Short mmCIF file of C-alpha atoms and ligand atoms in Angstrom, two decimals:
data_model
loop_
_atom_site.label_atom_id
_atom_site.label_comp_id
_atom_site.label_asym_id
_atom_site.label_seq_id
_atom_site.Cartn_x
_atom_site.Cartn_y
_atom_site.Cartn_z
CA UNK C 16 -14.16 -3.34 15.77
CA UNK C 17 -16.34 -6.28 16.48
CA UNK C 18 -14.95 -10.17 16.39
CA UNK C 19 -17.30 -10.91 13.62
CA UNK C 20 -15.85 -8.09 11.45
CA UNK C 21 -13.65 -9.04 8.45
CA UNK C 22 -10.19 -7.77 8.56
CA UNK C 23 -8.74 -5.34 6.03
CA UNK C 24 -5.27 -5.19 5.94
CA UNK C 25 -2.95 -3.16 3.75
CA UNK C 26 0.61 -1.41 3.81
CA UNK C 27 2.25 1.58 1.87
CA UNK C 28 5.79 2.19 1.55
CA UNK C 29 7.36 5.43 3.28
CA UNK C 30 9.50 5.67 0.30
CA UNK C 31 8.78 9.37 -0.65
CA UNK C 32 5.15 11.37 0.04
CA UNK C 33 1.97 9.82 -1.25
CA UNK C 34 1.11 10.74 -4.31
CA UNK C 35 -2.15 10.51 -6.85
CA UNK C 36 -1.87 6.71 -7.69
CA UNK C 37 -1.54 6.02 -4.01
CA UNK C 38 -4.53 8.12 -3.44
CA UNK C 39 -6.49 6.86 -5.88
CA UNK C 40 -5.25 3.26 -6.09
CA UNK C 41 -5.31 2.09 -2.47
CA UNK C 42 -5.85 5.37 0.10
CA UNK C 43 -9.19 6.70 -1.25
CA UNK C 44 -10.78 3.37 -0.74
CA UNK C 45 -8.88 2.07 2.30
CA UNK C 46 -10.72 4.79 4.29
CA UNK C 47 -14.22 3.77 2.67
CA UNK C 48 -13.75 0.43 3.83
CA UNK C 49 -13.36 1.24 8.19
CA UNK C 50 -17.15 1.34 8.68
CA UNK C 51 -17.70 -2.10 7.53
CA UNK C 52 -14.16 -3.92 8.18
CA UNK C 53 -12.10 -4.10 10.92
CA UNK C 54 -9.08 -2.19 9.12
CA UNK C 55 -5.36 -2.61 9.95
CA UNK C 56 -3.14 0.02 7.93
CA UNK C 57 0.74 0.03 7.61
CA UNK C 58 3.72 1.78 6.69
CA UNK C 59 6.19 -0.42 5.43
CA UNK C 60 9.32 1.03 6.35
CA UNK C 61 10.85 -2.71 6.05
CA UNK C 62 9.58 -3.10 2.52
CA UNK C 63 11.52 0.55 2.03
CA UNK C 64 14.75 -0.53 3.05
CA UNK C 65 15.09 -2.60 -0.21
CA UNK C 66 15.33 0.23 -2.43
CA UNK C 67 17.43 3.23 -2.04
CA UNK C 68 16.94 5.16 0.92
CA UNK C 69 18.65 7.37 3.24
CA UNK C 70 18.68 6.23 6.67
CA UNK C 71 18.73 10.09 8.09
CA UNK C 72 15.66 10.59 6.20
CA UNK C 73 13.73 7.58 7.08
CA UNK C 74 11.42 8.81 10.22
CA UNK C 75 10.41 11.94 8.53
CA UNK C 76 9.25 9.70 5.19
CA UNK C 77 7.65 7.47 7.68
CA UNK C 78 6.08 10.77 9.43
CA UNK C 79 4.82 12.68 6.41
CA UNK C 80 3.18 9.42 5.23
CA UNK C 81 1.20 8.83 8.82
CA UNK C 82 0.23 12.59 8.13
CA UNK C 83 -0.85 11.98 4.57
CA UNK C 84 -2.62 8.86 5.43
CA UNK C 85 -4.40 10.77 8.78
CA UNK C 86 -5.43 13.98 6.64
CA UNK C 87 -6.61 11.71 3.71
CA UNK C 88 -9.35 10.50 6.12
CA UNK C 89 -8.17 7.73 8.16
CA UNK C 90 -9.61 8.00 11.40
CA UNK C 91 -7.23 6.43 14.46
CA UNK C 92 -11.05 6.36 16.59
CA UNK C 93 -11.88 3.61 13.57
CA UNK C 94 -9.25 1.93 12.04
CA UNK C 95 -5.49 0.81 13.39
CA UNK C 96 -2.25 2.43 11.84
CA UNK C 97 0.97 1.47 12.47
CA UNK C 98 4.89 1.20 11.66
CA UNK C 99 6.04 -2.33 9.94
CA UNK C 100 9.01 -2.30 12.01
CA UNK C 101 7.20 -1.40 15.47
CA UNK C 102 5.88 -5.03 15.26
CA UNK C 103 9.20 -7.31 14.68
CA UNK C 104 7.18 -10.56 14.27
CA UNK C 105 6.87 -9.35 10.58
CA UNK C 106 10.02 -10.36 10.04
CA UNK C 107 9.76 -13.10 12.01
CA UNK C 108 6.88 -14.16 10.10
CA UNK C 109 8.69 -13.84 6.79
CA UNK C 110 11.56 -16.09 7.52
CA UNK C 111 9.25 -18.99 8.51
CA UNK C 112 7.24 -18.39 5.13
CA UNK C 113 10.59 -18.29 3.16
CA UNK C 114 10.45 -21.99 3.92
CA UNK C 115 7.54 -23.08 1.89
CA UNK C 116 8.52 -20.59 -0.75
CA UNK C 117 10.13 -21.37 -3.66
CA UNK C 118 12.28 -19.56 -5.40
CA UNK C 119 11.30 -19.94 -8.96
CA UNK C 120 7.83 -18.11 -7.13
CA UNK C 121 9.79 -15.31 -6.41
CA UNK C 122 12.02 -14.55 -9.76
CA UNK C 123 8.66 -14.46 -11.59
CA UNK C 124 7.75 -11.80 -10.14
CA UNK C 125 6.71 -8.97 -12.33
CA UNK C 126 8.15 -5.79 -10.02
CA UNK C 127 11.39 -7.92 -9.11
CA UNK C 128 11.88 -8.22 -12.84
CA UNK C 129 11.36 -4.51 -13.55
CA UNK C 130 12.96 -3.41 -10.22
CA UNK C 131 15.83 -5.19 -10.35
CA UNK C 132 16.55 -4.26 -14.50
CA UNK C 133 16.89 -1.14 -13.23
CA UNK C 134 19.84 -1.75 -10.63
CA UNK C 135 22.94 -2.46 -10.67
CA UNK C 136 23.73 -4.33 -7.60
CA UNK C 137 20.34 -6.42 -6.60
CA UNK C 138 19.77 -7.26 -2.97
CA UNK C 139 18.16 -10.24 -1.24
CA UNK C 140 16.01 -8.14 0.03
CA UNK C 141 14.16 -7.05 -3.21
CA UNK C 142 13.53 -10.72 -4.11
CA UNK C 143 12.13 -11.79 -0.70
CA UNK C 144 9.64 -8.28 -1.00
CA UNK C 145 6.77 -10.36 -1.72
CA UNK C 146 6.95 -12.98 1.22
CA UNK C 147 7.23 -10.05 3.79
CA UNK C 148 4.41 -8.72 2.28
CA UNK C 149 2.43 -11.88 2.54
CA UNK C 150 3.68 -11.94 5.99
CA UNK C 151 2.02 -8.76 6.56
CA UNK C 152 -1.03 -9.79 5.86
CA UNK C 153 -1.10 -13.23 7.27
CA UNK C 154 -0.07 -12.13 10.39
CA UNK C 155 -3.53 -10.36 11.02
CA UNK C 156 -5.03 -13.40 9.03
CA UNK C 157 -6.21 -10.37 6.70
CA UNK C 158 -8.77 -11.78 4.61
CA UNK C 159 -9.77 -8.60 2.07
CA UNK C 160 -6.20 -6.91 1.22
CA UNK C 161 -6.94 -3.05 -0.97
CA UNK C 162 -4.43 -2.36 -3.15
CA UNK C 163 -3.73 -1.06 -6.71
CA UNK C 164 -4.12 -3.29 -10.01
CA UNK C 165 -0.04 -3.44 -9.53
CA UNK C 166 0.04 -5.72 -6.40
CA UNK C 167 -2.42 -8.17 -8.02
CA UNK C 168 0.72 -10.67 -8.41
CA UNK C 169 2.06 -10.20 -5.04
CA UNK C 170 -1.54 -10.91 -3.57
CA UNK C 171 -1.84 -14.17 -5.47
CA UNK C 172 1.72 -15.21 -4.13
CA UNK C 173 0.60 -14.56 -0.86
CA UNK C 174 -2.19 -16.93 -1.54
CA UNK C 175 -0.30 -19.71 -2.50
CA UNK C 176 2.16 -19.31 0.48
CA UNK C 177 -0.97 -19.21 2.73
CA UNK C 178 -2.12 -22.55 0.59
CA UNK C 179 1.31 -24.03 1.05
CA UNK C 180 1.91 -23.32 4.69
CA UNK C 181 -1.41 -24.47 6.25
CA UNK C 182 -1.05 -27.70 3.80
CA UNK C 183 1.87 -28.66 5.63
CA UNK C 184 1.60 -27.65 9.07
CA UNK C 185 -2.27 -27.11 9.81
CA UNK C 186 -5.29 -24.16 9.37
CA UNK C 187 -3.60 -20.86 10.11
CA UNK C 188 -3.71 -18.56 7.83
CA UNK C 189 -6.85 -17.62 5.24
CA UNK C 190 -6.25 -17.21 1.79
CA UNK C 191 -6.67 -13.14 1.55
CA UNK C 192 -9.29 -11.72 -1.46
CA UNK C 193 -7.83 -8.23 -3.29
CA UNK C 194 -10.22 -5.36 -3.38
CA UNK C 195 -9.90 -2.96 -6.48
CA UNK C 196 -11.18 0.17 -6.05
CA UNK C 197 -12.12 2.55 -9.28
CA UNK C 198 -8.38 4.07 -9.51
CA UNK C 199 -7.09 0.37 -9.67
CA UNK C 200 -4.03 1.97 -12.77
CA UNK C 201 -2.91 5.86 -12.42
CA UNK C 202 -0.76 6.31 -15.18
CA UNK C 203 2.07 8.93 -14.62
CA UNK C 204 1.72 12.24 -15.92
CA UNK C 205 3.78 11.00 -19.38
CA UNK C 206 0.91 8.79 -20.24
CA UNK C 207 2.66 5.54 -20.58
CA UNK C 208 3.60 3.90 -17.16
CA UNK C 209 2.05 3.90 -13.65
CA UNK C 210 2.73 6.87 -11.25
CA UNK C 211 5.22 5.76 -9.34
CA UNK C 212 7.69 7.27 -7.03
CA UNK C 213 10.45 5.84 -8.46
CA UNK C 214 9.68 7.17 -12.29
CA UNK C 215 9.30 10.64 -11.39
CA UNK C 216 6.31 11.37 -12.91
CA UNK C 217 3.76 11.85 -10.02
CA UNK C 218 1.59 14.63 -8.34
CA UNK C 219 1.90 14.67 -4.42
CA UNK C 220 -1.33 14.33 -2.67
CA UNK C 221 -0.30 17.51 -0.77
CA UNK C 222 1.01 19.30 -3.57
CA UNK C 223 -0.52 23.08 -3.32
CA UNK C 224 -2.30 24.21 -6.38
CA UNK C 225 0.36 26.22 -8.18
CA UNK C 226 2.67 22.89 -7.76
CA UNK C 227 -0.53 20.62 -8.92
CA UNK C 228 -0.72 23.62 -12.07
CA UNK C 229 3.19 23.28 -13.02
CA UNK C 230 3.39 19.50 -12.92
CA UNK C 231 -0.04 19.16 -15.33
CA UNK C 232 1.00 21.43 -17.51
CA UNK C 233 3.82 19.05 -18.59
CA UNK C 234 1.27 16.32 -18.83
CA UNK C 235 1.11 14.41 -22.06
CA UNK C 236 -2.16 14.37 -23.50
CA UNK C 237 -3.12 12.79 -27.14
CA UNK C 238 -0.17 12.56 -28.33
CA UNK C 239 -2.10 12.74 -32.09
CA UNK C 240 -3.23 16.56 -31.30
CA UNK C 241 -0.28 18.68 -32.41
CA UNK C 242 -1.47 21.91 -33.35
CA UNK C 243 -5.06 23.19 -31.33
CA UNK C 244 -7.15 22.63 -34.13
CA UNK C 245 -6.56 19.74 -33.86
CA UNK C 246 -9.35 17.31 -32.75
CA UNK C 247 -8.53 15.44 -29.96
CA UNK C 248 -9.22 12.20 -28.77
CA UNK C 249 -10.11 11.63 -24.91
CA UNK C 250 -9.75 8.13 -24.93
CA UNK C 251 -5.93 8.24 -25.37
CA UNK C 252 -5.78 10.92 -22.92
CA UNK C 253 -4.29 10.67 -19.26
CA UNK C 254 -5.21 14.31 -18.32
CA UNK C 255 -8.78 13.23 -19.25
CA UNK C 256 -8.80 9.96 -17.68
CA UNK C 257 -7.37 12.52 -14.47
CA UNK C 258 -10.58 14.62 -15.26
CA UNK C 259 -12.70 11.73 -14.25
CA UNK C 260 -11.43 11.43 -10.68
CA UNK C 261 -11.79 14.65 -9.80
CA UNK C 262 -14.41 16.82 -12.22
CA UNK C 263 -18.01 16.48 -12.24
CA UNK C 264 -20.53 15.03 -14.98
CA UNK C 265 -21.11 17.98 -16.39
CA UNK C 266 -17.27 19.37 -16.80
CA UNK C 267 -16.17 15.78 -18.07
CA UNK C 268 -19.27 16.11 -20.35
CA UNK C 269 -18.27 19.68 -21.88
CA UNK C 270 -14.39 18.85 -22.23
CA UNK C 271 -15.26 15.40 -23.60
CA UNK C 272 -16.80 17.33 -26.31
CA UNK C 273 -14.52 20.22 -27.02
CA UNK C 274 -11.70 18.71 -27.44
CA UNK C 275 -13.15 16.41 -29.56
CA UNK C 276 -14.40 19.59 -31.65
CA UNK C 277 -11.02 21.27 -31.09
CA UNK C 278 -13.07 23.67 -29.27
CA UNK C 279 -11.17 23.78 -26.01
CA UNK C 280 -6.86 23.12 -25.89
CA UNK C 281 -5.05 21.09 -24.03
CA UNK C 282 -4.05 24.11 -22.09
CA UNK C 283 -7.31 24.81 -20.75
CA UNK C 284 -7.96 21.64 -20.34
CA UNK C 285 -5.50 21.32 -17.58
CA UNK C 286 -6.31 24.41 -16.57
CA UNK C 287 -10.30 22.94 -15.37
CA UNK C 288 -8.16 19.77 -14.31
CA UNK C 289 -5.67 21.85 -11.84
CA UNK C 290 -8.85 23.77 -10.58
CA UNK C 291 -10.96 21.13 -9.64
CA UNK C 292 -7.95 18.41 -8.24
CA UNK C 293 -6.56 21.84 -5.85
CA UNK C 294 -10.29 21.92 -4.75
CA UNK C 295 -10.90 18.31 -4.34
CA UNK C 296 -7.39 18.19 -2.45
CA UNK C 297 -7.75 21.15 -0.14
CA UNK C 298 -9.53 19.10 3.07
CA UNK C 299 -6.76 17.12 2.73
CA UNK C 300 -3.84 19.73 2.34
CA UNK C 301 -5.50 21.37 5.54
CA UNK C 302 -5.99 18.45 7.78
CA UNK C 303 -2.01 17.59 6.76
CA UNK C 304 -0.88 21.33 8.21
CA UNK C 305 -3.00 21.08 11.61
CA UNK C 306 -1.69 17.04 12.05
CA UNK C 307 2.29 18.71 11.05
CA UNK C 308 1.69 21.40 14.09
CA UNK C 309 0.93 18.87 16.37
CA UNK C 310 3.25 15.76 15.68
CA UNK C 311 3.31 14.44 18.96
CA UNK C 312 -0.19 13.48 18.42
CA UNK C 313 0.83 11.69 15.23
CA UNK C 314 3.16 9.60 17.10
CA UNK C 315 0.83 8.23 19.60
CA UNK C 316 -1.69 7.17 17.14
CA UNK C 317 0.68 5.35 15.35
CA UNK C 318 1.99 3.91 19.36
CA UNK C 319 -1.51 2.73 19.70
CA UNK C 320 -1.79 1.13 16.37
CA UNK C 321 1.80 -0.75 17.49
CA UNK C 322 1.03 -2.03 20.52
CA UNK C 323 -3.03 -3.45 19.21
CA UNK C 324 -0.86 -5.10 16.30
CA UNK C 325 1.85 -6.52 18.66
CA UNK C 326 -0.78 -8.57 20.61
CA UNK C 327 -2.26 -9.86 17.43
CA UNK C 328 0.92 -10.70 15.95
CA UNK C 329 2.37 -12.51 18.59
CA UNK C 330 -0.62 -14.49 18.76
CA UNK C 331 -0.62 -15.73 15.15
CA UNK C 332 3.06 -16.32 15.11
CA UNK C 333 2.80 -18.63 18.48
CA UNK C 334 0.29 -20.54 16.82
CA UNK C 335 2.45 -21.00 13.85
CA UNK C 336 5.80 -21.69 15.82
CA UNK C 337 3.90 -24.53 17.85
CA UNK C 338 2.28 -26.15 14.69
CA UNK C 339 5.92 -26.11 13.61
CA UNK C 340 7.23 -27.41 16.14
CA UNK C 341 9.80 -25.13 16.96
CA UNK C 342 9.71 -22.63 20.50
CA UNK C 343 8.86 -25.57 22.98
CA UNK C 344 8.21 -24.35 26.43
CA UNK C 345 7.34 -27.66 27.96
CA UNK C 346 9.97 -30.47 27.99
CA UNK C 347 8.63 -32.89 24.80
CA UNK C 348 7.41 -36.16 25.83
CA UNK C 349 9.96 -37.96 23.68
CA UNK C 350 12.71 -36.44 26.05
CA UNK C 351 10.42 -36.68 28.93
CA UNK C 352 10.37 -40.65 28.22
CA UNK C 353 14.31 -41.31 27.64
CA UNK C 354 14.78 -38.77 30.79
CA UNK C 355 12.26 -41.43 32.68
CA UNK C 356 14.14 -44.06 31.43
CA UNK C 357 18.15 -42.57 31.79
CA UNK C 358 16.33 -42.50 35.42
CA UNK C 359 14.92 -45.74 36.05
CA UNK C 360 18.15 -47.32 35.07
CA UNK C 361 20.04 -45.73 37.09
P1 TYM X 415 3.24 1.07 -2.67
O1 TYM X 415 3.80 1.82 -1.52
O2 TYM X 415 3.99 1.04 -3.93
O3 TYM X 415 1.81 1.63 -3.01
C1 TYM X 415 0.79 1.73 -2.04
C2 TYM X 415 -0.56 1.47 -2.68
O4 TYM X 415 -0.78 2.38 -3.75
C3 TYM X 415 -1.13 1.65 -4.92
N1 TYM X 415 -0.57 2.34 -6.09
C4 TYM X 415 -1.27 2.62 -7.19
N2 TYM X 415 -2.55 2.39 -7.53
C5 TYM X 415 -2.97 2.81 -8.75
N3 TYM X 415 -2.16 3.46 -9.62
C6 TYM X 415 -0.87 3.72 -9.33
N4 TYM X 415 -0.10 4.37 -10.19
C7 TYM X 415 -0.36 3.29 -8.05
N5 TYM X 415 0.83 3.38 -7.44
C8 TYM X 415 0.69 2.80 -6.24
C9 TYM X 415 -0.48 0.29 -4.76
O5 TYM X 415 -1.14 -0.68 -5.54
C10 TYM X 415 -0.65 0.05 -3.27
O6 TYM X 415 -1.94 -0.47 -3.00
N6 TYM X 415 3.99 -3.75 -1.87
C11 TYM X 415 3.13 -2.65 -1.50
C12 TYM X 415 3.13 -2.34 -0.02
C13 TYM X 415 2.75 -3.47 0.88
C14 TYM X 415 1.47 -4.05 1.01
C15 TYM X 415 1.60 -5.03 2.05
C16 TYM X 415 0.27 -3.85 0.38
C17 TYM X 415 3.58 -4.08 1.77
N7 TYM X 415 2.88 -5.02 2.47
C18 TYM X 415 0.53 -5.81 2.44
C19 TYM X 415 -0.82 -4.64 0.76
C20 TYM X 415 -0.68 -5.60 1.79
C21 TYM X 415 3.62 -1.42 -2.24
O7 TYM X 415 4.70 -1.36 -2.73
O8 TYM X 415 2.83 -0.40 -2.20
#
């Protein structure tokens, strides 16, 4: 990590295990980018906390997900991981963004629409999501942020708080760039929405192959193709747009064309599918066992990570606090002057 390096920064939530559209959304390409960037990595445990979650479960989500992210190819020798709520200038960083955000910004915002349909009782904490985030990356001064097509909004937010904050108090922060990768949209395995933890409809990235063979085969495919003579049509089909992440040329090629001749069903279809992605997977499934035997390991890596992102954090936020004007450690000349004076008339 040199000092002209740019910095990467980007955070998953230890809301339940990794799964494909983490993979191939953000993780894939998050461990392409540590040769060229200096990368900072994060689990957002205080992003998790504003959905359900159970606090007895919490450090073995958090755990599973450093394991996930290690075995997926993130190497601690080249890039910095860490725990969001190791490093509590985060949240200190949040509340002083809150102040140039305004709240119109945040009810806009696509997921706190869709999340908070879906609940009952909605927290303060789901609506303010997108200013921690920004937080997150600000705090590094992150200038290249690699996420899925889904956090495009919260990324532009973040830009505008960046905009708003150094307008009014001075040059802090840059205005961070997203990277999309070639996974930018996994839809879930019904076809119609993104994977997502919270719909249900995912494979884990350490699922073993008989689990990655039951969950395809209740994949939708073209939903046109009812009986297997019937042509199908790859275009409309998620287990085919899954075929292209993890088959070769050739095998995309062949099944391209057979189902299009109703050569080949959707059965078999999966059936190449659940072969190749329990191939493609198995580095990954094994490097996730040896990291599980030894978790002590896991823990300092992510201790490292912690204490690196402490220093920088603390740094940043200082700067902001002074610019501010708040956290004073001298007394200000103003008081300095009417203490003189209180003196001299004495
Ligand atoms: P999270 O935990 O939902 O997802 C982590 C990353 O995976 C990507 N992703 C997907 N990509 C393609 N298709 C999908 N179906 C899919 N599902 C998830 C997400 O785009 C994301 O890149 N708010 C963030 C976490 C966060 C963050 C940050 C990200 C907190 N602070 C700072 C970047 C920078 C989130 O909920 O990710």
């Amino acid at each position: 990590m040199s000092d002209d390096q740019k910095r990467v920064f980007s955070g998953i939530q230890p809301s339940g295990e990794a799964h494909l559209g983490n993979y191939l959304g953000a993780i894939r390409n998050w461990v392409e980018l540590v040769d060229e960037y200096d990368c900072i990595y994060c689990i957002v445990d205080l992003h998790a906390i504003t959905g359900d979650f159970e606090p007895d479960e919490m450090p073995r989500q958090v755990f599973d997900l450093a394991v996930s992210l290690l075995a997926a190819g993130l190497d601690p020798e080249r890039c910095t991981l860490f725990v969001q709520s190791d490093v509590p200038e985060h949240a200190e960083l949040m509340w002083i963004l809150n102040s140039v955000t305004p709240l119109g910004d945040l009810t806009r915002m696509t997921q706190f629409k869709d999340k908070s349909a879906r609940q009952e009782s909605v927290g303060a904490g789901l609506l303010n999501y997108p200013v921690l985030q920004a937080a997150d990356i600000l705090l590094y001064r992150g200038e290249l942020v690699p996420v899925g097509e889904d956090q495009l909004q919260h990324l532009e937010l973040t830009r505008e708080i960046a905009r708003r904050w150094n307008h009014r108090f001075g040059e802090v922060f840059p205005e961070p760039e997203p990277l999309i990768g070639g996974g930018a949209r996994i839809l879930g395995l019904e076809g119609v929405s993104k994977m997502s933890k919270s719909r249900g409809n995912t494979i884990r990235l350490l699922a073993e192959p008989e689990e990655i063979r039951d969950r395809l085969s209740a994949a939708v495919t073209d939903p046109a193709r009812v009986r297997l003579s019937d042509p199908g049509n790859p275009n409309v089909c998620n287990v085919f747009a899954l075929h292209g992440h993890f088959s070769d040329g050739e095998t995309r090629e062949e099944v391209e064309v057979r189902c299009q001749t109703a050569d080949i069903g959707c059965v078999a279809c999966k059936e190449r599918l659940a072969e190749n992605m329990g191939e493609q997977l198995r580095p990954i499934r094994e490097r996730a066992k040896e990291l599980k035997a030894n978790p002590d390991r896991v823990y300092q890596i992510l201790e490292a990570g912690a204490e690196r992102c402490r220093e920088i954090a603390s740094e940043t936020l200082e700067e902001a606090y002074e610019l501010m004007g708040l956290r004073r450690r001298h007394v200000p000349d103003a008081v300095r002057a009417d203490a003189d004076g209180a003196g001299s008339g004495s």
